Amino acid sequence: MFSKQLEEIQAVLQNYFEGIYNGDVVQLKEVFHSETLLFGDIKGVPYFKAITEYIDGVKSRKSPRDLGEDFKMEILSIEILGNNAIVKAQLPMLGYNYFDFLSLAKINEDWKIVNKLFTHVE
């Protein structure tokens, strides 16, 4: 059971990484719950958006792929308890070194990101 959950979560994260890297908003909409909230800070400046605002931002910017950046996103850790999981990931892109803490929940047999907490680390 655990290995199946782990594989499912890893697949969601790969789609999340690819969606961000390629600027693919359809792919991002598939991995996020429609009510997801994003909290964080970028160089000390607080950041808060609903998922719809975040996806609109991804849609309107040049993607890391379009800018010729190397794909360096990776999962650092995954913790699973029942139908809940916490993922720590690193997403160096667009001149930033982002670290995400993602909360996932299994909803109707699918894992979805339900919260994103992130920061930029020099």
Coordinates of C-alpha atoms in Angstrom, one line a residue:
M1 CA 0.0 0.0 0.0
F2 CA 2.7 2.5 1.0
S3 CA 4.8 1.9 -2.2
K4 CA 1.7 2.5 -4.3
Q5 CA 0.9 5.7 -2.5
L6 CA 4.5 6.8 -2.8
E7 CA 4.5 6.2 -6.6
E8 CA 1.2 8.1 -7.0
I9 CA 2.5 11.1 -5.1
Q10 CA 5.8 11.1 -7.0
A11 CA 3.7 11.1 -10.3
V12 CA 1.7 14.2 -9.0
L13 CA 5.0 15.9 -8.1
Q14 CA 6.5 15.1 -11.5
N15 CA 3.4 16.7 -13.2
Y16 CA 3.7 19.7 -10.9
F17 CA 7.4 20.2 -11.8
E18 CA 6.8 19.7 -15.5
G19 CA 3.7 22.1 -15.4
I20 CA 5.8 24.8 -13.8
Y21 CA 8.9 24.2 -15.9
N22 CA 6.9 24.2 -19.2
G23 CA 4.3 26.8 -18.2
D24 CA 1.6 24.2 -18.8
V25 CA -1.4 25.5 -16.9
V26 CA -3.6 22.5 -17.8
Q27 CA -1.1 20.2 -16.2
L28 CA -1.0 22.4 -13.1
K29 CA -4.8 22.5 -12.8
E30 CA -4.7 18.7 -12.7
V31 CA -2.4 18.5 -9.7
F32 CA -3.9 21.3 -7.5
H33 CA -7.2 21.2 -5.7
S34 CA -9.4 24.0 -6.9
E35 CA -9.4 25.6 -3.4
T36 CA -5.6 25.5 -2.9
L37 CA -4.0 28.4 -1.2
L38 CA -0.3 29.5 -1.6
F39 CA 1.6 31.2 1.2
G40 CA 5.2 32.2 1.2
D41 CA 7.8 34.8 0.9
I42 CA 10.1 35.9 -1.9
K43 CA 13.2 37.6 -0.6
G44 CA 11.4 38.5 2.6
V45 CA 8.3 39.9 0.9
P46 CA 5.1 38.0 2.0
Y47 CA 3.2 36.2 -0.8
F48 CA -0.4 35.0 -0.7
K49 CA -2.5 33.8 -3.6
A50 CA -5.4 31.5 -4.4
I51 CA -4.6 28.8 -6.9
T52 CA -6.5 30.6 -9.7
E53 CA -4.3 33.7 -9.3
Y54 CA -1.2 31.6 -9.2
I55 CA -2.1 29.7 -12.4
D56 CA -2.9 33.0 -14.1
G57 CA 0.6 34.2 -13.2
V58 CA 2.2 31.1 -14.6
K59 CA 0.2 31.5 -17.8
S60 CA 1.3 35.1 -18.3
R61 CA 5.1 34.6 -17.7
K62 CA 7.8 33.0 -19.7
S63 CA 8.4 29.5 -18.6
P64 CA 11.8 28.3 -17.3
R65 CA 11.9 26.1 -20.4
D66 CA 11.3 29.0 -22.7
L67 CA 14.1 30.9 -21.0
G68 CA 16.5 28.0 -21.6
E69 CA 16.9 27.1 -18.0
D70 CA 18.0 23.6 -17.0
F71 CA 15.4 21.4 -15.2
K72 CA 16.7 21.1 -11.6
M73 CA 13.5 20.5 -9.6
E74 CA 13.5 17.7 -7.2
I75 CA 11.7 16.0 -4.4
L76 CA 13.7 16.2 -1.1
S77 CA 11.3 14.2 1.2
I78 CA 7.8 12.7 1.3
E79 CA 5.9 11.8 4.5
I80 CA 2.6 9.9 4.2
L81 CA 0.0 9.2 6.9
G82 CA -3.2 7.7 5.7
N83 CA -4.6 9.8 2.9
N84 CA -2.4 12.8 3.7
A85 CA 1.1 13.6 2.7
I86 CA 3.7 16.4 3.1
V87 CA 6.4 16.9 0.5
K88 CA 9.5 19.0 0.7
A89 CA 10.8 20.0 -2.8
Q90 CA 13.4 22.3 -4.3
L91 CA 12.6 24.3 -7.4
P92 CA 15.5 26.4 -8.6
M93 CA 14.2 28.5 -11.4
L94 CA 13.7 32.0 -12.7
G95 CA 16.7 33.3 -10.7
Y96 CA 15.3 31.9 -7.4
N97 CA 16.1 29.0 -5.2
Y98 CA 12.6 28.0 -4.1
F99 CA 11.8 25.4 -1.4
D100 CA 8.2 24.2 -1.2
F101 CA 6.3 22.4 1.5
L102 CA 3.3 20.9 -0.2
S103 CA 0.3 19.3 1.6
L104 CA -1.4 16.6 -0.4
A105 CA -4.7 14.8 0.2
K106 CA -6.2 11.8 -1.5
I107 CA -9.6 13.0 -2.8
N108 CA -11.8 10.7 -4.8
E109 CA -8.9 8.3 -5.4
D110 CA -6.6 11.1 -6.7
W111 CA -3.8 12.9 -4.9
K112 CA -4.1 16.6 -5.0
I113 CA -1.9 19.5 -3.7
V114 CA -4.2 21.3 -1.2
N115 CA -1.7 23.8 0.2
K116 CA 1.6 25.3 -0.9
L117 CA 4.0 27.0 1.5
F118 CA 7.3 28.2 0.0
T119 CA 10.3 30.4 0.4
H120 CA 13.3 31.5 -1.5
V121 CA 16.7 30.7 0.0
E122 CA 19.9 32.4 -1.2

